[in-house]
């Protein structure tokens, strides 16, 4: 009997989209009213299904609306997105998503994330240009010699650096750029591609899961909860250190096992095909690591340094990041005197190799669009908040952990989750006599735990780069997720009783 093959990432997302479309026929539609601060007119705007009204921007208005957030959080610009208004949930006329909506959702998703898709394609083009120069092959050969016998250092350094990026400025989508560069290095170190995937994706995930100062999650969530973002930071730092150590030890243990016996690799059956994709050892003669090739790699690395600086300090987003990679490709082409026609053909070929990744990102966004149009996200939030009423604080905080993990499937955006849920969930902390910072930390840990396996997040796009199935990733990462879940529950339980 022919062995049943696990479906591709694209098929998995289409199946999930189909299930979500069916859910919109089963789950009642509903919505909270939204509150927005209009800085031009210094007023609050309340939007509901029936009408939109303007109110005086005062603390009294917020108190009357039961929004327990200081006025200055709005006037200073700390909260700039529409937030949910507590106690305003209303059932709405059902808006089930039919066959037409199901077909159009992926297309709408691709359009909605066009800026991310363009970034991915330009990264593919840049990598192809660098590969054409031979800089990767020469650099990897040199690095392999330097780290011989100490390859585990790669795991520690890469995972730690990416985790630091995740915890400080939410390094996530940008990590797509690192896979084509780092996978060949790990393969040259006699590890498998799962190790490279783990260092990058798990590094990013543990960093964003314990976002100490991440403005896109921690700061927005704290502001929406009505507290200072530094409240609870000590606990987050402790949890980050514990979580990072656990993740590094987990990856190193697997990596050493694979290095000792390659047949222990989860993707051993793909070993040859993956190595063929990512190793640069097919040339008949060895490429010398010349000054020009060192300059090429320097420009390549500088692209990422400039990108990180721009995102964290200059408010850059995907268009600016794409521009950096485009300029990097042009500079390398000029330095290496690549023929104009060859440059264009190579760049386009490199971009096309990441086209499947770009489509997966769009398909994942399409799933979210189905939920938004079906008006079921707020209904799930309403029932989730009702579920935790009347619990003791230990049971309450752990229940909230799993509530946020579940909600993150339907609302994968960290900033979106914060502004939609915090005005509803944060006041629940008052009812069980705990600080609101515990709700913020629970939101981070709950979303972060599910992010390790969330098919509507970045994992399917990351796996597509290496052509590794989602089932194999689950086999690798589920034990780690269970360990982190137990540690998170212990951390939250201790923190609410201290």
Tab-separated table of C-alpha atoms in Angstrom:
chain	number	residue	atom	x	y	z
A	1	UNK	CA	0.000	0.000	0.000
A	2	UNK	CA	1.299	3.433	-0.948
A	3	UNK	CA	2.250	5.533	2.069
A	4	UNK	CA	-0.068	8.509	2.630
A	5	UNK	CA	1.847	11.745	2.269
A	6	UNK	CA	1.177	14.721	4.539
A	7	UNK	CA	-0.323	17.582	2.473
A	8	UNK	CA	1.713	20.614	1.436
A	9	UNK	CA	1.659	23.885	3.392
A	10	UNK	CA	-0.617	25.453	0.772
A	11	UNK	CA	-3.118	22.599	1.070
A	12	UNK	CA	-3.022	22.741	4.885
A	13	UNK	CA	-3.880	26.451	4.796
A	14	UNK	CA	-6.707	25.925	2.287
A	15	UNK	CA	-8.133	23.184	4.529
A	16	UNK	CA	-7.921	25.514	7.528
A	17	UNK	CA	-9.610	28.269	5.494
A	18	UNK	CA	-12.407	25.843	4.631
A	19	UNK	CA	-12.878	24.945	8.309
A	20	UNK	CA	-12.934	28.629	9.310
A	21	UNK	CA	-15.529	29.354	6.611
A	22	UNK	CA	-17.682	26.549	8.068
A	23	UNK	CA	-17.228	27.986	11.584
A	24	UNK	CA	-18.734	31.281	10.428
A	25	UNK	CA	-21.956	29.314	9.839
A	26	UNK	CA	-21.881	27.817	13.358
A	27	UNK	CA	-20.477	30.572	15.621
A	28	UNK	CA	-22.811	33.560	16.153
A	29	UNK	CA	-21.649	36.858	14.705
A	30	UNK	CA	-21.013	39.651	17.162
A	31	UNK	CA	-18.877	42.670	17.853
A	32	UNK	CA	-17.728	45.054	20.557
A	33	UNK	CA	-17.978	48.786	19.989
A	34	UNK	CA	-14.645	50.401	19.167
A	35	UNK	CA	-13.034	53.508	20.669
A	36	UNK	CA	-10.539	55.629	18.720
A	37	UNK	CA	-8.775	58.848	19.673
A	38	UNK	CA	-8.938	61.566	16.990
A	39	UNK	CA	-5.772	63.594	17.569
A	40	UNK	CA	-6.722	66.256	14.982
A	41	UNK	CA	-9.925	67.192	16.791
A	42	UNK	CA	-8.909	65.981	20.290
A	43	UNK	CA	-12.038	63.830	20.587
A	44	UNK	CA	-12.951	60.206	21.123
A	45	UNK	CA	-14.789	58.429	18.315
A	46	UNK	CA	-17.065	55.534	19.285
A	47	UNK	CA	-17.962	53.232	16.409
A	48	UNK	CA	-20.682	50.604	16.496
A	49	UNK	CA	-22.673	48.793	13.834
A	50	UNK	CA	-25.509	51.321	14.121
A	51	UNK	CA	-23.678	54.643	14.329
A	52	UNK	CA	-20.487	56.603	14.934
A	53	UNK	CA	-20.399	59.344	17.562
A	54	UNK	CA	-17.782	61.814	18.817
A	55	UNK	CA	-17.257	62.371	22.533
A	56	UNK	CA	-15.169	64.734	24.613
A	57	UNK	CA	-11.619	63.394	25.083
A	58	UNK	CA	-11.613	63.349	28.880
A	59	UNK	CA	-10.987	60.895	31.683
A	60	UNK	CA	-14.690	61.149	32.583
A	61	UNK	CA	-15.615	59.858	29.130
A	62	UNK	CA	-13.314	56.881	29.601
A	63	UNK	CA	-14.757	56.205	33.070
A	64	UNK	CA	-18.323	56.397	31.723
A	65	UNK	CA	-17.402	53.867	29.032
A	66	UNK	CA	-15.779	51.610	31.685
A	67	UNK	CA	-12.466	51.911	29.844
A	68	UNK	CA	-9.981	51.787	32.723
A	69	UNK	CA	-7.081	53.374	30.871
A	70	UNK	CA	-5.472	56.747	31.705
A	71	UNK	CA	-6.318	59.523	29.229
A	72	UNK	CA	-2.646	60.274	28.547
A	73	UNK	CA	-2.216	56.831	26.970
A	74	UNK	CA	-4.408	58.096	24.135
A	75	UNK	CA	-3.287	61.728	23.934
A	76	UNK	CA	0.405	60.778	23.902
A	77	UNK	CA	-0.127	58.456	20.937
A	78	UNK	CA	0.747	55.320	22.931
A	79	UNK	CA	-2.646	53.865	21.918
A	80	UNK	CA	-3.264	54.739	18.286
A	81	UNK	CA	-5.442	51.803	17.195
A	82	UNK	CA	-9.148	51.275	17.864
A	83	UNK	CA	-9.719	49.390	21.136
A	84	UNK	CA	-12.676	47.280	22.225
A	85	UNK	CA	-15.067	48.914	24.719
A	86	UNK	CA	-15.970	46.618	27.648
A	87	UNK	CA	-19.597	45.564	28.166
A	88	UNK	CA	-20.630	46.575	24.628
A	89	UNK	CA	-20.689	43.173	22.942
A	90	UNK	CA	-23.747	42.740	20.756
A	91	UNK	CA	-24.868	39.872	18.595
A	92	UNK	CA	-25.132	40.818	14.952
A	93	UNK	CA	-26.882	39.444	11.940
A	94	UNK	CA	-24.936	36.399	10.800
A	95	UNK	CA	-22.457	36.932	7.991
A	96	UNK	CA	-21.446	33.376	7.045
A	97	UNK	CA	-18.664	33.037	4.520
A	98	UNK	CA	-19.722	30.958	1.521
A	99	UNK	CA	-17.907	29.415	-1.416
A	100	UNK	CA	-17.219	32.754	-3.118
A	101	UNK	CA	-15.694	34.226	0.061
A	102	UNK	CA	-13.592	31.068	0.469
A	103	UNK	CA	-12.233	31.406	-3.075
A	104	UNK	CA	-11.542	35.144	-2.777
A	105	UNK	CA	-9.974	35.027	0.717
A	106	UNK	CA	-6.529	33.810	-0.438
A	107	UNK	CA	-6.488	36.475	-3.159
A	108	UNK	CA	-7.440	39.179	-0.663
A	109	UNK	CA	-4.776	37.831	1.688
A	110	UNK	CA	-2.071	38.066	-0.975
A	111	UNK	CA	-3.081	41.660	-1.726
A	112	UNK	CA	-3.157	42.529	2.001
A	113	UNK	CA	0.405	41.305	2.567
A	114	UNK	CA	1.838	42.516	-0.733
A	115	UNK	CA	4.546	44.477	1.107
A	116	UNK	CA	5.769	41.320	2.894
A	117	UNK	CA	5.632	39.330	-0.340
A	118	UNK	CA	7.747	41.916	-2.150
A	119	UNK	CA	10.303	41.789	0.684
A	120	UNK	CA	10.518	37.980	0.412
A	121	UNK	CA	10.975	38.084	-3.380
A	122	UNK	CA	13.722	40.711	-3.191
A	123	UNK	CA	15.503	38.689	-0.495
A	124	UNK	CA	15.426	35.728	-2.887
A	125	UNK	CA	16.926	37.905	-5.618
A	126	UNK	CA	19.718	39.193	-3.373
A	127	UNK	CA	20.617	35.682	-2.180
A	128	UNK	CA	20.813	34.494	-5.790
A	129	UNK	CA	23.183	37.347	-6.699
A	130	UNK	CA	25.463	36.610	-3.733
A	131	UNK	CA	25.400	32.912	-4.570
A	132	UNK	CA	26.333	33.717	-8.191
A	133	UNK	CA	29.513	35.467	-7.038
A	134	UNK	CA	30.671	32.366	-5.131
A	135	UNK	CA	30.877	34.333	-1.872
A	136	UNK	CA	28.653	31.882	0.024
A	137	UNK	CA	30.737	28.860	-0.953
A	138	UNK	CA	34.027	30.539	-0.049
A	139	UNK	CA	32.696	31.993	3.211
A	140	UNK	CA	31.089	28.745	4.387
A	141	UNK	CA	34.297	26.836	3.644
A	142	UNK	CA	36.294	29.307	5.755
A	143	UNK	CA	33.748	29.277	8.601
A	144	UNK	CA	33.670	25.460	8.653
A	145	UNK	CA	37.423	25.375	9.176
A	146	UNK	CA	37.299	27.971	11.956
A	147	UNK	CA	34.492	26.219	13.897
A	148	UNK	CA	35.670	22.665	13.351
A	149	UNK	CA	34.815	20.666	16.483
A	150	UNK	CA	32.950	23.621	18.038
A	151	UNK	CA	29.946	23.823	15.702
A	152	UNK	CA	27.542	23.917	18.669
A	153	UNK	CA	28.641	27.548	19.153
A	154	UNK	CA	26.616	28.354	16.019
A	155	UNK	CA	23.453	27.110	17.699
A	156	UNK	CA	24.022	29.181	20.844
A	157	UNK	CA	24.974	32.385	18.999
A	158	UNK	CA	22.267	32.285	16.309
A	159	UNK	CA	19.434	31.332	18.686
A	160	UNK	CA	20.458	33.958	21.264
A	161	UNK	CA	20.871	36.820	18.780
A	162	UNK	CA	17.539	36.152	17.084
A	163	UNK	CA	15.813	35.789	20.471
A	164	UNK	CA	17.219	39.188	21.477
A	165	UNK	CA	15.769	40.651	18.290
A	166	UNK	CA	12.402	39.043	19.034
A	167	UNK	CA	12.211	40.245	22.640
A	168	UNK	CA	13.261	43.835	21.855
A	169	UNK	CA	11.592	44.780	18.566
A	170	UNK	CA	9.552	41.737	17.528
A	171	UNK	CA	11.916	40.142	15.004
A	172	UNK	CA	9.619	37.700	13.181
A	173	UNK	CA	8.753	38.149	9.495
A	174	UNK	CA	12.255	39.475	8.870
A	175	UNK	CA	13.747	36.087	9.812
A	176	UNK	CA	12.590	34.719	6.431
A	177	UNK	CA	15.746	36.358	5.079
A	178	UNK	CA	18.040	34.282	7.298
A	179	UNK	CA	17.101	30.784	6.134
A	180	UNK	CA	18.883	30.737	2.744
A	181	UNK	CA	22.051	32.054	4.397
A	182	UNK	CA	22.229	29.969	7.560
A	183	UNK	CA	20.936	26.585	6.366
A	184	UNK	CA	24.054	25.916	4.208
A	185	UNK	CA	26.269	26.815	7.177
A	186	UNK	CA	24.515	24.337	9.474
A	187	UNK	CA	24.594	21.630	6.806
A	188	UNK	CA	28.344	22.233	6.379
A	189	UNK	CA	28.640	21.752	10.155
A	190	UNK	CA	27.117	18.227	9.713
A	191	UNK	CA	23.738	19.181	11.185
A	192	UNK	CA	20.422	18.812	9.366
A	193	UNK	CA	18.167	21.597	8.110
A	194	UNK	CA	15.833	21.184	11.112
A	195	UNK	CA	18.625	22.505	13.361
A	196	UNK	CA	18.926	25.666	11.260
A	197	UNK	CA	15.137	26.049	11.184
A	198	UNK	CA	14.989	25.592	14.946
A	199	UNK	CA	17.707	28.130	15.724
A	200	UNK	CA	15.976	30.778	13.619
A	201	UNK	CA	12.280	30.057	14.205
A	202	UNK	CA	12.513	28.938	17.837
A	203	UNK	CA	14.898	31.815	18.562
A	204	UNK	CA	12.380	34.283	17.173
A	205	UNK	CA	9.462	32.514	18.882
A	206	UNK	CA	10.965	32.416	22.377
A	207	UNK	CA	12.035	36.055	21.986
A	208	UNK	CA	8.570	37.276	20.978
A	209	UNK	CA	6.920	34.914	23.479
A	210	UNK	CA	8.723	36.743	26.288
A	211	UNK	CA	8.752	40.221	24.794
A	212	UNK	CA	10.518	42.248	27.458
A	213	UNK	CA	10.311	45.630	25.675
A	214	UNK	CA	8.767	44.755	22.286
A	215	UNK	CA	6.747	47.834	21.214
A	216	UNK	CA	4.461	45.774	18.943
A	217	UNK	CA	3.201	43.569	21.764
A	218	UNK	CA	4.307	44.386	25.321
A	219	UNK	CA	4.094	48.175	25.111
A	220	UNK	CA	0.818	48.218	23.144
A	221	UNK	CA	-0.705	45.612	25.483
A	222	UNK	CA	0.435	47.436	28.638
A	223	UNK	CA	-0.931	50.735	27.371
A	224	UNK	CA	-4.233	49.075	26.441
A	225	UNK	CA	-4.362	47.545	29.931
A	226	UNK	CA	-3.816	50.969	31.498
A	227	UNK	CA	-0.429	50.231	33.084
A	228	UNK	CA	3.164	51.263	32.474
A	229	UNK	CA	4.999	48.883	30.130
A	230	UNK	CA	7.858	48.475	32.634
A	231	UNK	CA	5.486	46.908	35.184
A	232	UNK	CA	6.238	43.184	35.298
A	233	UNK	CA	9.436	43.466	33.255
A	234	UNK	CA	11.519	41.715	35.946
A	235	UNK	CA	9.435	38.560	35.622
A	236	UNK	CA	9.645	38.693	31.828
A	237	UNK	CA	13.444	38.906	31.970
A	238	UNK	CA	13.615	35.860	34.254
A	239	UNK	CA	11.228	33.926	32.000
A	240	UNK	CA	13.231	34.901	28.905
A	241	UNK	CA	16.462	33.557	30.396
A	242	UNK	CA	14.820	30.301	31.500
A	243	UNK	CA	13.003	29.825	28.183
A	244	UNK	CA	16.087	30.607	26.083
A	245	UNK	CA	18.262	28.144	28.041
A	246	UNK	CA	15.615	25.419	27.623
A	247	UNK	CA	15.359	26.066	23.871
A	248	UNK	CA	19.134	26.066	23.317
A	249	UNK	CA	19.611	22.849	25.295
A	250	UNK	CA	16.751	21.221	23.369
A	251	UNK	CA	18.225	22.177	19.979
A	252	UNK	CA	21.811	21.241	20.954
A	253	UNK	CA	20.678	17.827	22.210
A	254	UNK	CA	18.939	17.067	18.913
A	255	UNK	CA	21.805	18.525	16.843
A	256	UNK	CA	24.463	16.433	18.580
A	257	UNK	CA	22.336	13.307	18.147
A	258	UNK	CA	22.019	13.963	14.396
A	259	UNK	CA	25.701	14.751	14.025
A	260	UNK	CA	26.642	11.505	15.736
A	261	UNK	CA	24.134	9.445	13.738
A	262	UNK	CA	22.527	11.163	10.677
A	263	UNK	CA	19.836	8.457	10.532
A	264	UNK	CA	18.361	9.943	13.750
A	265	UNK	CA	17.360	13.050	11.796
A	266	UNK	CA	13.611	13.624	11.525
A	267	UNK	CA	14.166	14.535	7.872
A	268	UNK	CA	16.712	11.816	7.086
A	269	UNK	CA	14.659	10.677	4.078
A	270	UNK	CA	15.143	14.177	2.594
A	271	UNK	CA	18.842	14.464	3.425
A	272	UNK	CA	20.158	14.261	-0.134
A	273	UNK	CA	17.549	16.520	-1.722
A	274	UNK	CA	17.941	19.245	0.931
A	275	UNK	CA	21.739	19.142	0.804
A	276	UNK	CA	21.546	19.439	-2.978
A	277	UNK	CA	19.418	22.580	-2.574
A	278	UNK	CA	21.567	24.290	0.028
A	279	UNK	CA	25.190	23.218	-0.353
A	280	UNK	CA	27.605	24.994	-2.622
A	281	UNK	CA	30.092	22.210	-3.123
A	282	UNK	CA	29.262	21.226	-6.692
A	283	UNK	CA	31.897	23.316	-8.432
A	284	UNK	CA	34.920	21.536	-9.806
A	285	UNK	CA	37.399	23.953	-8.331
A	286	UNK	CA	37.644	25.582	-4.921
A	287	UNK	CA	36.884	29.305	-4.812
A	288	UNK	CA	39.439	31.445	-2.992
A	289	UNK	CA	38.049	33.789	-0.359
A	290	UNK	CA	39.324	36.942	-2.077
A	291	UNK	CA	38.981	40.533	-0.895
A	292	UNK	CA	36.147	41.072	-3.397
A	293	UNK	CA	34.179	38.105	-2.024
A	294	UNK	CA	34.785	39.320	1.532
A	295	UNK	CA	33.393	42.689	0.454
A	296	UNK	CA	30.337	40.964	-1.053
A	297	UNK	CA	29.607	39.148	2.214
A	298	UNK	CA	30.212	42.357	4.180
A	299	UNK	CA	27.608	44.192	2.095
A	300	UNK	CA	25.259	41.236	2.470
A	301	UNK	CA	25.592	41.231	6.282
A	302	UNK	CA	25.323	45.034	6.419
A	303	UNK	CA	21.927	44.783	4.711
A	304	UNK	CA	20.613	42.942	7.775
A	305	UNK	CA	22.308	45.253	10.257
A	306	UNK	CA	20.852	48.294	8.491
A	307	UNK	CA	17.441	46.590	8.338
A	308	UNK	CA	17.461	45.882	12.095
A	309	UNK	CA	18.580	49.436	12.883
A	310	UNK	CA	15.957	50.946	10.596
A	311	UNK	CA	13.104	48.900	12.068
A	312	UNK	CA	14.111	49.518	15.688
A	313	UNK	CA	15.161	53.180	15.431
A	314	UNK	CA	13.791	54.781	12.244
A	315	UNK	CA	10.237	53.357	12.155
A	316	UNK	CA	10.992	51.483	8.940
A	317	UNK	CA	8.589	48.884	7.623
A	318	UNK	CA	8.588	46.424	4.764
A	319	UNK	CA	9.009	48.889	1.883
A	320	UNK	CA	12.134	50.428	3.431
A	321	UNK	CA	13.520	46.994	4.298
A	322	UNK	CA	12.985	45.862	0.707
A	323	UNK	CA	14.843	48.942	-0.500
A	324	UNK	CA	17.873	47.971	1.586
A	325	UNK	CA	18.074	44.515	-0.005
A	326	UNK	CA	17.576	45.974	-3.492
A	327	UNK	CA	20.430	48.439	-3.013
A	328	UNK	CA	22.581	45.618	-1.633
A	329	UNK	CA	21.985	43.524	-4.755
A	330	UNK	CA	22.825	46.463	-7.052
A	331	UNK	CA	26.033	47.222	-5.139
A	332	UNK	CA	27.189	43.609	-5.327
A	333	UNK	CA	26.381	43.460	-9.030
A	334	UNK	CA	28.439	46.620	-9.613
A	335	UNK	CA	31.428	45.488	-7.485
A	336	UNK	CA	31.565	42.070	-9.183
A	337	UNK	CA	30.937	43.553	-12.642
A	338	UNK	CA	28.052	41.190	-13.344
A	339	UNK	CA	26.648	41.575	-16.857
A	340	UNK	CA	23.331	43.459	-16.836
A	341	UNK	CA	21.383	40.655	-18.523
A	342	UNK	CA	22.931	38.002	-16.267
A	343	UNK	CA	22.156	40.156	-13.193
A	344	UNK	CA	18.470	40.519	-14.116
A	345	UNK	CA	18.057	36.823	-14.984
A	346	UNK	CA	19.805	35.706	-11.787
A	347	UNK	CA	17.806	38.103	-9.612
A	348	UNK	CA	14.480	37.016	-11.110
A	349	UNK	CA	15.362	33.334	-10.784
A	350	UNK	CA	16.261	33.846	-7.120
A	351	UNK	CA	12.989	35.683	-6.481
A	352	UNK	CA	10.991	32.929	-8.190
A	353	UNK	CA	12.490	30.309	-5.859
A	354	UNK	CA	10.784	32.032	-2.906
A	355	UNK	CA	7.477	32.545	-4.718
A	356	UNK	CA	5.896	29.549	-2.960
A	357	UNK	CA	6.867	31.088	0.397
A	358	UNK	CA	5.262	34.384	-0.632
A	359	UNK	CA	2.009	32.628	-1.544
A	360	UNK	CA	1.910	30.807	1.795
A	361	UNK	CA	2.149	34.134	3.648
A	362	UNK	CA	-0.776	35.412	1.568
A	363	UNK	CA	-2.851	32.271	2.150
A	364	UNK	CA	-2.336	32.551	5.921
A	365	UNK	CA	-3.566	36.154	5.833
A	366	UNK	CA	-6.590	34.988	3.849
A	367	UNK	CA	-7.645	32.753	6.762
A	368	UNK	CA	-7.647	35.801	9.050
A	369	UNK	CA	-9.713	37.771	6.523
A	370	UNK	CA	-12.370	35.026	6.551
A	371	UNK	CA	-12.628	35.329	10.342
A	372	UNK	CA	-12.825	39.124	10.222
A	373	UNK	CA	-15.491	39.153	7.527
A	374	UNK	CA	-17.429	36.417	9.318
A	375	UNK	CA	-17.536	38.584	12.491
A	376	UNK	CA	-16.670	35.696	14.829
A	377	UNK	CA	-13.465	36.956	16.475
A	378	UNK	CA	-15.254	39.216	18.962
A	379	UNK	CA	-17.747	36.442	19.764
A	380	UNK	CA	-14.881	34.149	20.725
A	381	UNK	CA	-13.384	36.958	22.845
A	382	UNK	CA	-16.737	37.507	24.600
A	383	UNK	CA	-17.156	33.847	25.526
A	384	UNK	CA	-13.495	33.553	26.524
A	385	UNK	CA	-13.808	36.466	28.965
A	386	UNK	CA	-17.024	35.006	30.402
A	387	UNK	CA	-15.374	31.601	30.856
A	388	UNK	CA	-12.837	32.906	33.399
A	389	UNK	CA	-15.283	34.726	35.696
A	390	UNK	CA	-15.390	33.646	39.349
A	391	UNK	CA	-12.175	31.583	39.380
A	392	UNK	CA	-9.495	31.734	42.074
A	393	UNK	CA	-6.397	33.555	40.871
A	394	UNK	CA	-4.218	30.476	40.317
A	395	UNK	CA	-6.808	28.723	38.166
A	396	UNK	CA	-7.752	32.037	36.541
A	397	UNK	CA	-4.261	32.942	35.314
A	398	UNK	CA	-3.617	29.450	33.912
A	399	UNK	CA	-7.009	29.402	32.203
A	400	UNK	CA	-6.151	32.752	30.625
A	401	UNK	CA	-2.930	31.222	29.289
A	402	UNK	CA	-4.897	28.665	27.280
A	403	UNK	CA	-7.571	31.193	26.325
A	404	UNK	CA	-4.914	33.382	24.721
A	405	UNK	CA	-3.312	30.377	23.016
A	406	UNK	CA	-6.678	29.511	21.484
A	407	UNK	CA	-7.484	33.088	20.465
A	408	UNK	CA	-4.103	33.451	18.750
A	409	UNK	CA	-5.232	31.022	16.038
A	410	UNK	CA	-8.035	33.425	15.164
A	411	UNK	CA	-6.071	36.645	15.840
A	412	UNK	CA	-2.412	35.895	14.953
A	413	UNK	CA	-1.371	39.576	15.054
A	414	UNK	CA	0.194	40.464	18.425
A	415	UNK	CA	-0.723	44.155	18.204
A	416	UNK	CA	-4.229	43.288	16.979
A	417	UNK	CA	-4.689	40.870	19.861
A	418	UNK	CA	-3.515	43.484	22.351
A	419	UNK	CA	-5.867	46.308	21.339
A	420	UNK	CA	-8.859	44.001	20.873
A	421	UNK	CA	-8.541	41.960	24.071
A	422	UNK	CA	-6.743	44.005	26.729
A	423	UNK	CA	-9.581	46.478	27.452
A	424	UNK	CA	-11.821	43.405	28.009
A	425	UNK	CA	-9.406	41.024	29.745
A	426	UNK	CA	-7.327	43.425	31.877
A	427	UNK	CA	-10.237	44.470	34.173
A	428	UNK	CA	-10.797	40.771	34.963
A	429	UNK	CA	-7.524	40.913	36.920
A	430	UNK	CA	-9.145	43.405	39.311
A	431	UNK	CA	-11.938	40.925	40.090
A	432	UNK	CA	-9.463	38.268	41.312
A	433	UNK	CA	-7.152	40.756	43.078
A	434	UNK	CA	-4.060	40.437	40.890
A	435	UNK	CA	-2.082	43.080	38.998
A	436	UNK	CA	-2.932	43.760	35.371
A	437	UNK	CA	0.674	43.092	34.396
A	438	UNK	CA	-0.087	39.398	34.922
A	439	UNK	CA	-2.704	39.579	32.146
A	440	UNK	CA	-0.112	41.194	29.861
A	441	UNK	CA	2.419	38.459	30.645
A	442	UNK	CA	-0.231	35.771	30.144
A	443	UNK	CA	-1.160	37.254	26.764
A	444	UNK	CA	2.512	37.139	25.713
A	445	UNK	CA	3.097	33.575	26.895
A	446	UNK	CA	-0.220	32.246	25.571
A	447	UNK	CA	0.272	33.706	22.092
A	448	UNK	CA	3.932	32.741	22.113
A	449	UNK	CA	3.309	29.089	22.974
A	450	UNK	CA	0.880	28.588	20.115
A	451	UNK	CA	3.154	30.511	17.757
A	452	UNK	CA	5.591	27.565	17.781
A	453	UNK	CA	3.021	25.538	15.826
A	454	UNK	CA	0.468	28.108	14.587
A	455	UNK	CA	-0.302	27.261	10.923
A	456	UNK	CA	-1.724	30.753	10.358
A	457	UNK	CA	1.587	32.252	11.530
A	458	UNK	CA	5.021	32.091	9.897
A	459	UNK	CA	5.941	28.447	10.440
A	460	UNK	CA	4.483	27.100	7.174
A	461	UNK	CA	6.279	29.779	5.165
A	462	UNK	CA	9.521	28.958	6.972
A	463	UNK	CA	9.114	25.222	6.345
A	464	UNK	CA	8.394	25.837	2.667
A	465	UNK	CA	11.875	27.320	2.183
A	466	UNK	CA	13.409	23.984	3.169
A	467	UNK	CA	10.618	21.823	1.701
A	468	UNK	CA	10.013	20.224	5.125
A	469	UNK	CA	6.507	19.006	5.996
A	470	UNK	CA	4.444	20.496	8.819
A	471	UNK	CA	4.017	17.006	10.327
A	472	UNK	CA	7.795	16.644	10.718
A	473	UNK	CA	8.045	20.040	12.398
A	474	UNK	CA	5.304	19.042	14.863
A	475	UNK	CA	7.174	15.825	15.653
A	476	UNK	CA	10.296	17.853	16.416
A	477	UNK	CA	8.816	20.748	18.362
A	478	UNK	CA	5.818	19.380	20.341
A	479	UNK	CA	7.964	18.068	23.263
A	480	UNK	CA	9.577	21.520	23.560
A	481	UNK	CA	6.169	23.244	23.498
A	482	UNK	CA	4.937	20.977	26.307
A	483	UNK	CA	8.022	21.747	28.398
A	484	UNK	CA	7.601	25.502	27.851
A	485	UNK	CA	3.876	25.260	28.641
A	486	UNK	CA	4.605	23.620	32.015
A	487	UNK	CA	7.305	26.201	32.802
A	488	UNK	CA	4.924	29.036	31.822
A	489	UNK	CA	2.165	27.667	34.047
A	490	UNK	CA	4.566	27.364	36.972
A	491	UNK	CA	5.896	30.888	36.377
A	492	UNK	CA	2.413	32.441	36.189
A	493	UNK	CA	1.140	30.552	39.233
A	494	UNK	CA	4.079	31.619	41.379
A	495	UNK	CA	3.913	35.224	40.135
A	496	UNK	CA	0.247	35.776	41.096
A	497	UNK	CA	0.802	34.450	44.626
A	498	UNK	CA	4.011	36.401	45.340
